[in-house]
CSV table of C-alpha atoms and ligand atoms in Angstrom, one decimal:
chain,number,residue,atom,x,y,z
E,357,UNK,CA,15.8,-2.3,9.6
E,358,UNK,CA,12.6,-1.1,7.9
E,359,UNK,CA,9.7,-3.6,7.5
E,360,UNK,CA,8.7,-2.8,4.0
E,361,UNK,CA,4.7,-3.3,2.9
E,362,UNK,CA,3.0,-3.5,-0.8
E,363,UNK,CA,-0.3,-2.4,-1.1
E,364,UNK,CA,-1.8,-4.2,-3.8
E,365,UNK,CA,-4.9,-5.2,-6.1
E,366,UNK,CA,-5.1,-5.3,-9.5
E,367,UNK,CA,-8.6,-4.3,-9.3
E,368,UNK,CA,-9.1,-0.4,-9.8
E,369,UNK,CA,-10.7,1.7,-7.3
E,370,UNK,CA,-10.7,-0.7,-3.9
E,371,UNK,CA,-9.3,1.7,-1.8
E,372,UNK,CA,-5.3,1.1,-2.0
E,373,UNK,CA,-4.4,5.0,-2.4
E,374,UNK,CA,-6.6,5.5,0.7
E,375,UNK,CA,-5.1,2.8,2.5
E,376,UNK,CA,-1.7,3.4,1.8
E,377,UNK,CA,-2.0,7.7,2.8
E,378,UNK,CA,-4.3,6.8,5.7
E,379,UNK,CA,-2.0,4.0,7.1
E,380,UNK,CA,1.2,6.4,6.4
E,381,UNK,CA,-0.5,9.0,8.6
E,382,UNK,CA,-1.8,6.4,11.4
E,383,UNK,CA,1.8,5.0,11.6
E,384,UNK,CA,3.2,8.6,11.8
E,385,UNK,CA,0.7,9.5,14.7
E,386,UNK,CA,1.9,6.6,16.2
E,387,UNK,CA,5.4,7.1,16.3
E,388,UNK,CA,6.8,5.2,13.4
E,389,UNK,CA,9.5,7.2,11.2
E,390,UNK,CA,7.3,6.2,7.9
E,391,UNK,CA,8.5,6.4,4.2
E,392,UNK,CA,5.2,6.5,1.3
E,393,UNK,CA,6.4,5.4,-2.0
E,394,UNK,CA,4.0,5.9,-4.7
E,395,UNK,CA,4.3,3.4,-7.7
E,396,UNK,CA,1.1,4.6,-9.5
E,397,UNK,CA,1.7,7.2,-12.6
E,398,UNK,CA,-1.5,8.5,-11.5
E,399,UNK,CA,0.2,9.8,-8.9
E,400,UNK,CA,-3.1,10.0,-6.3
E,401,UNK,CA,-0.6,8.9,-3.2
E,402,UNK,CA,1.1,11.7,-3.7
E,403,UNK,CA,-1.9,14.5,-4.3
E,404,UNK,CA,-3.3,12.6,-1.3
E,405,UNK,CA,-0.3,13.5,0.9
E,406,UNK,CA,-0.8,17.1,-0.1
E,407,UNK,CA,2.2,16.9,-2.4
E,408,UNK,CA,1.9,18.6,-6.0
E,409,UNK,CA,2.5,15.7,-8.5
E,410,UNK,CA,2.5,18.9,-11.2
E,411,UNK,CA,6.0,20.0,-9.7
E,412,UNK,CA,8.2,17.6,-8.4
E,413,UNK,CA,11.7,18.1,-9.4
E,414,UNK,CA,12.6,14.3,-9.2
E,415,UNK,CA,10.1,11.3,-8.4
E,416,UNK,CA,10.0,8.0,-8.1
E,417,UNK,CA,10.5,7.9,-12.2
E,418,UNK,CA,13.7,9.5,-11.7
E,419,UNK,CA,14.5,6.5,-8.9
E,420,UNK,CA,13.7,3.7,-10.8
E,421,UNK,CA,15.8,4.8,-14.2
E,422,UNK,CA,18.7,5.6,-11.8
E,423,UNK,CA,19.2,9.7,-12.1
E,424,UNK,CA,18.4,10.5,-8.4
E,425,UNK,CA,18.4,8.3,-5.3
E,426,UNK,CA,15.5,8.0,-2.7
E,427,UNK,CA,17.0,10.6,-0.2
E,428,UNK,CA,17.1,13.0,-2.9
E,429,UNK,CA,13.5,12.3,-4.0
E,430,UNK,CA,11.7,12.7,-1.0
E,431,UNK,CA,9.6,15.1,-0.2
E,432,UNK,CA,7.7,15.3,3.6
E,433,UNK,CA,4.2,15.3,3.9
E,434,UNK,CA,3.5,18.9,5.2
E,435,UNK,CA,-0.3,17.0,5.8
E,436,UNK,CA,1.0,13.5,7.3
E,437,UNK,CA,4.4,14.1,8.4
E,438,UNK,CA,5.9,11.2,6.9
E,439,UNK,CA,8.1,10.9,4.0
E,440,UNK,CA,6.7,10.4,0.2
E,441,UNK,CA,8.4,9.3,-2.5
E,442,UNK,CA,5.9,10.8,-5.4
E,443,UNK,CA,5.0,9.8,-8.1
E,444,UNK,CA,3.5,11.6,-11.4
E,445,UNK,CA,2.4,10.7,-15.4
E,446,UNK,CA,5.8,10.2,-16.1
E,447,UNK,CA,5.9,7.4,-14.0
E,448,UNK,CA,4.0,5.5,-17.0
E,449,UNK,CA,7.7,5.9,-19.0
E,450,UNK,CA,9.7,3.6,-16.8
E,451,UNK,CA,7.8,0.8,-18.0
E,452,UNK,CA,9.0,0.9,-21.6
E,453,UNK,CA,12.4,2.6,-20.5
E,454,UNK,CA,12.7,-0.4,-18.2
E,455,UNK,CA,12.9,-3.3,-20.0
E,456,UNK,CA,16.6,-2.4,-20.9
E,457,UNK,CA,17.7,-2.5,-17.6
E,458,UNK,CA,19.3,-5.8,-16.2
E,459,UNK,CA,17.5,-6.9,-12.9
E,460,UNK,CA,14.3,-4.4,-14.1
E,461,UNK,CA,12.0,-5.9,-11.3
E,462,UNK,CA,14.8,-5.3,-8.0
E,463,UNK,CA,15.1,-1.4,-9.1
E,464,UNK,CA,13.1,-0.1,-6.3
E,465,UNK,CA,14.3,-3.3,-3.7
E,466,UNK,CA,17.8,-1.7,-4.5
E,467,UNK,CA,17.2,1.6,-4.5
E,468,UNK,CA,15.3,1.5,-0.8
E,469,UNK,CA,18.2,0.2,0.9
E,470,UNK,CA,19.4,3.4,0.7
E,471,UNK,CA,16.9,4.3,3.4
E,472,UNK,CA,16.8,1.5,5.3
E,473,UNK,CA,17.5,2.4,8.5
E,474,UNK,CA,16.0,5.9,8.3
E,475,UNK,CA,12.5,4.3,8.6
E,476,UNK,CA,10.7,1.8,10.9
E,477,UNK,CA,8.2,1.4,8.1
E,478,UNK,CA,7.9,1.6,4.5
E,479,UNK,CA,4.4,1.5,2.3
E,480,UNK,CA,4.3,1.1,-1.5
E,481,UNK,CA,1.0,2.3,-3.5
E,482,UNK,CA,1.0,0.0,-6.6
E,483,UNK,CA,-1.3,0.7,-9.9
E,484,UNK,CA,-4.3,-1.2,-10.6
E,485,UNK,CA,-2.2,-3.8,-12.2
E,486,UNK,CA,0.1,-6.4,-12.6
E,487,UNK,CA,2.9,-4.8,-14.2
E,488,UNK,CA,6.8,-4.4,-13.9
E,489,UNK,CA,5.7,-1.8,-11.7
E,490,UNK,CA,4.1,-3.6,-9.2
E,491,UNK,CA,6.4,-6.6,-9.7
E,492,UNK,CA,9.1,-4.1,-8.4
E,493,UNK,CA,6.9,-3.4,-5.6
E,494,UNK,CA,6.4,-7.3,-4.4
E,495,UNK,CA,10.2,-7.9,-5.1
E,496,UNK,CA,10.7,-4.9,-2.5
E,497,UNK,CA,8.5,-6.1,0.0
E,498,UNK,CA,8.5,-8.3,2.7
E,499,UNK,CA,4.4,-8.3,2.8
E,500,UNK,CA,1.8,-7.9,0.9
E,501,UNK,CA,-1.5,-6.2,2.3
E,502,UNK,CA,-4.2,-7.0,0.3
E,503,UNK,CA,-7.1,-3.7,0.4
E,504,UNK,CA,-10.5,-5.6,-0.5
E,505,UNK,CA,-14.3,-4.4,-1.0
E,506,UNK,CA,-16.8,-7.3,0.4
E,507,UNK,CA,-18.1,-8.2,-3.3
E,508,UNK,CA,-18.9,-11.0,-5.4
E,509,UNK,CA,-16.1,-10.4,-7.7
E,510,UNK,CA,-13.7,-9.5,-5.4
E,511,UNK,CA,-12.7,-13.2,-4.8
E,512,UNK,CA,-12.6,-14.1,-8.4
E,513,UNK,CA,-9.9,-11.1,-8.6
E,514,UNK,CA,-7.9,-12.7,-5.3
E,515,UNK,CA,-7.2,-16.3,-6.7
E,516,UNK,CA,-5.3,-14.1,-9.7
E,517,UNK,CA,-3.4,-11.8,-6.8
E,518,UNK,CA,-2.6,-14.7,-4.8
E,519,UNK,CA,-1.0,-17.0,-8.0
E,520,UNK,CA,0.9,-14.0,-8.7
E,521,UNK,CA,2.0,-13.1,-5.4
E,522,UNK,CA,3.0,-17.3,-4.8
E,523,UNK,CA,5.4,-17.0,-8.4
E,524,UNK,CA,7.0,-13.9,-7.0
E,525,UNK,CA,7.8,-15.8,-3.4
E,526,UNK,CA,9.3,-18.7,-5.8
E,527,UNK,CA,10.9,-16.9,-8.8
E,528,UNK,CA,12.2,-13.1,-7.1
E,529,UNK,CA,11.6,-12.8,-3.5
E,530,UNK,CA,11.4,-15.4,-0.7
E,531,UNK,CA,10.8,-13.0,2.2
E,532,UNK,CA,7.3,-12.2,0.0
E,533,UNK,CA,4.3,-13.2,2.2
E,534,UNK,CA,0.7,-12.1,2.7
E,535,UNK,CA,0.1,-10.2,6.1
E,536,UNK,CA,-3.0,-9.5,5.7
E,537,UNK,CA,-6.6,-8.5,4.0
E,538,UNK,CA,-8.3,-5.6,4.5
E,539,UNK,CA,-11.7,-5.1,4.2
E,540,UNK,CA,-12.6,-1.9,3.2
E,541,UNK,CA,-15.6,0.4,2.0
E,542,UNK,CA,-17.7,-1.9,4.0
E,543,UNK,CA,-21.4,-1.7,5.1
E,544,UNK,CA,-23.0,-3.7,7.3
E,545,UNK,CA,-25.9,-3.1,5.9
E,546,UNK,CA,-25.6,-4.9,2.6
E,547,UNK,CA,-26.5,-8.5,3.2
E,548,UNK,CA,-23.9,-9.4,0.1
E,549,UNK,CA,-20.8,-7.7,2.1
E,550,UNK,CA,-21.9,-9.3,5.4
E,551,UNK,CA,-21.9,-12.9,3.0
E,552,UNK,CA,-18.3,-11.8,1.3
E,553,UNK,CA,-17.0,-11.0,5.1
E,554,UNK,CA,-17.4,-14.2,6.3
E,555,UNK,CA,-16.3,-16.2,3.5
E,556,UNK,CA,-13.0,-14.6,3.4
E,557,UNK,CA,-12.9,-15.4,7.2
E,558,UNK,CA,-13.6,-18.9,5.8
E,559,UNK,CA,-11.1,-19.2,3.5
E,560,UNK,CA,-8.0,-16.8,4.8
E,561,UNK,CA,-8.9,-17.2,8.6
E,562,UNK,CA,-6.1,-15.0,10.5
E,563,UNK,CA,-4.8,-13.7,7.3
E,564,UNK,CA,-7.9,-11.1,7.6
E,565,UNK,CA,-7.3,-8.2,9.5
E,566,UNK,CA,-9.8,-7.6,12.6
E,567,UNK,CA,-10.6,-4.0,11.6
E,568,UNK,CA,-12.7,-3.3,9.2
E,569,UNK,CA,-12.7,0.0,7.3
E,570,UNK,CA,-16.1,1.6,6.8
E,571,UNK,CA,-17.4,3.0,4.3
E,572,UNK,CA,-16.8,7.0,5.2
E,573,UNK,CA,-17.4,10.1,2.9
E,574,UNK,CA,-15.1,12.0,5.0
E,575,UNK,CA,-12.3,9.4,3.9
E,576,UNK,CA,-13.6,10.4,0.3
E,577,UNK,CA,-13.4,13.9,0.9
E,578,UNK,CA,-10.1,14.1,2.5
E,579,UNK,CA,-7.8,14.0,-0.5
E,580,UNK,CA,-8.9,16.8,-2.4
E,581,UNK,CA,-8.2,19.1,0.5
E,582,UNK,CA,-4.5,17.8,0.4
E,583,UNK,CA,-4.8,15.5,3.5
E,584,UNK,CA,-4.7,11.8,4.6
E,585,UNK,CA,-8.2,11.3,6.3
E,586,UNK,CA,-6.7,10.8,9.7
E,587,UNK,CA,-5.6,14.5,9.7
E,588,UNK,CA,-8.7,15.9,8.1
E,589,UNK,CA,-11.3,14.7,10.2
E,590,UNK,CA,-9.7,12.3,13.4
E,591,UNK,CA,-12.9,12.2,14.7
E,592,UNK,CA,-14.6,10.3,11.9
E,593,UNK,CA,-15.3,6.6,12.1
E,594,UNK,CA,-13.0,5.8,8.9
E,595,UNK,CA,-10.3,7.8,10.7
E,596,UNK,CA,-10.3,6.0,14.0
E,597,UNK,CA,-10.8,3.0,11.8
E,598,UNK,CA,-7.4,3.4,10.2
E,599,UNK,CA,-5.9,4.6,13.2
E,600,UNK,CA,-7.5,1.1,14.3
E,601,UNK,CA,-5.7,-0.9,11.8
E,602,UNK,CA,-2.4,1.3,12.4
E,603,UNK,CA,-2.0,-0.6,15.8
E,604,UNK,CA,-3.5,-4.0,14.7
E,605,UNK,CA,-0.7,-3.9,12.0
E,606,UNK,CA,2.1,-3.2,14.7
E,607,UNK,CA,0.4,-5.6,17.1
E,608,UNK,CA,0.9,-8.1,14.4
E,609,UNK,CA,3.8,-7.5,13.3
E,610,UNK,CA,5.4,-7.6,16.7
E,611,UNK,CA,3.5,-11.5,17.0
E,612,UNK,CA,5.6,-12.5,13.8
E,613,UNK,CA,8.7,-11.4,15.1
E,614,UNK,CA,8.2,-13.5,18.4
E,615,UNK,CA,7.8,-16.4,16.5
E,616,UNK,CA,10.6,-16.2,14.0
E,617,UNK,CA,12.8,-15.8,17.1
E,618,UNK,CA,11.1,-18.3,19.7
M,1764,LIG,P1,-6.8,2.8,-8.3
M,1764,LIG,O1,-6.9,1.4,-8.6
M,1764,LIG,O2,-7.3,3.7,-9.3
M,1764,LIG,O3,-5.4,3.2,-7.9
M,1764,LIG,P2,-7.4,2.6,-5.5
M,1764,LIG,O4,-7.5,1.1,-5.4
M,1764,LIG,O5,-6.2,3.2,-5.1
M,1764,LIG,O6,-7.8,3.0,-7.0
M,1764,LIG,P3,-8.8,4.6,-4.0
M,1764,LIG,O7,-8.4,5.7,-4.9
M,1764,LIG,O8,-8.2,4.5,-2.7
M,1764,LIG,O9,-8.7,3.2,-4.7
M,1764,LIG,O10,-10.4,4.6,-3.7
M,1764,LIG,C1,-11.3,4.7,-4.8
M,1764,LIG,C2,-12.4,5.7,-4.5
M,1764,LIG,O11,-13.1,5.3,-3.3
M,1764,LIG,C3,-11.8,7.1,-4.1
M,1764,LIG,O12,-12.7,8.1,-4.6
M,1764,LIG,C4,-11.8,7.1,-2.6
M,1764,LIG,O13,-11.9,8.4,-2.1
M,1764,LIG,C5,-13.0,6.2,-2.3
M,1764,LIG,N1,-12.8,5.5,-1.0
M,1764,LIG,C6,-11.8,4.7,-0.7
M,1764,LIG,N2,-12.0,4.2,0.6
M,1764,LIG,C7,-13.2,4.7,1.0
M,1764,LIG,C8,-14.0,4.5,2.2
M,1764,LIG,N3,-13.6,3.7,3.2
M,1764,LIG,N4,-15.2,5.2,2.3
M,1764,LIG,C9,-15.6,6.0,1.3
M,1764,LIG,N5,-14.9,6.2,0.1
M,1764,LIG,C10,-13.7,5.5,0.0
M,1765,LIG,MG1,-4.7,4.2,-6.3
């Protein structure tokens, strides 16, 4: 059965895209059969994967509105190996086209369980927002991992994401649960990020992942040559820092399923 993941934040330009293509390709290198599904019209997933979001003969559009099913829709990542279901502009229709739909927010959730057990893992890019898109993405999910930049306002924007992911657990989906948050773009050398670090640690404890993304051009760089940053440059420190978090994820993963069983 796949373990499916939502990478969400409201706030624009945290570092979900990255996090989503980079983790894809860490998962991939270690040896998990890994579906991408990108949720965003801007389609930057799928560019990222080295997919052209100009010609896709069905996307995740076509998923959601039910004229093609996810086998049919996916595309391999000729970059990261792993499977993407892409996204593009038109995306931004199923929104409007939705709301006619009985059960709108489980489209995706039913439409994945096609795949099920073609992957070990599954990881959802959601939009800067908290739309029926997204909402599709948490009622998919059994976790949420939570990409966050060591600001000021970066906790304001958290108590929002958190309400929202708590009514999703009690309204739509009671598998829904936080696994983890990631702190990303981060440098030590800003006092304020060192501040922001700790209290998350504070305040989420175990809930924050050990590995901390740096902040790395090359991770910046990566997308516009087509390629998750884990491909383009494995040497750099935000590629081994992804790789990093790749195995932390398993790691923890592996620790909830001991105690769900013990
Ligand atoms: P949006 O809300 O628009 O979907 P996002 O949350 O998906 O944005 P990204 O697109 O991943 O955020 O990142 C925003 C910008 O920051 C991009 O230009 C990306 O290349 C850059 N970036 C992300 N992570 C890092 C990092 N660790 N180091 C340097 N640059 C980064
Ligand atoms: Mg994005």
């Amino acid at each position: 059965m796949a373990r499916i993941f939502v990478v969400a934040n409201q706030k624009g330009g945290v570092g979900k895209t990255t996090t989503t293509v980079n983790l894809a390709a860490a998962l991939t290198k270690l040896g998990k059969r890994t579906l991408l599904v990108d949720l965003d019209p801007q389609g930057n997933a799928t560019m990222g994967s080295g997919i052209d979001k100009r010609q896709l003969k069905a996307s995740i559009y076509q998923v959601l509105i039910g004229l093609a099913d996810v086998v049919e829709a996916t595309i391999v990542s000729p970059s990261g190996g792993y499977g993407v279901v892409p996204a593009n502009r038109e995306l931004a229709g199923a929104e409007v086209e939705l709301v006619d739909f009985d059960e709108r927010e489980t489209r995706l959730k039913d439409a994945l369980a096609q795949v099920d057990d073609r992957y070990d893992l599954i990881l959802i890019d959601c939009p800067p927002s908290l739309s029926l898109l997204t909402l599709n993405g948490f009622c998919a999910a059994h976790g949420v991992i939570i990409p966050m930049q060591c600001e000021y306002f970066a906790l304001e924007g958290l108590a929002d994401l958190v309400n929202t992911i708590k009514k999703v657990h009690a309204n739509f989906n009671t598998n829904l649960k936080v696994i983890g948050l990631l702190r990303v773009m981060f440098d030590p050398r800003v006092t304020l990020s060192q501040q922001v670090s700790a209290q998350l640690q504070q305040h989420f404890g175990d809930k924050v992942f050990g590995t901390i993304i740096p902040r790395n051009v090359r991770l910046a760089e990566a997308p516009s040559y087509g390629q998750p940053g884990v491909v383009f440059d494995p040497e750099s420190k935000g590629a081994k820092a992804y790789v990093e978090f790749g195995a932390e994820l398993i790691e923890r993963l592996r620790k909830l399923d001991e105690t769900q069983t013990s």
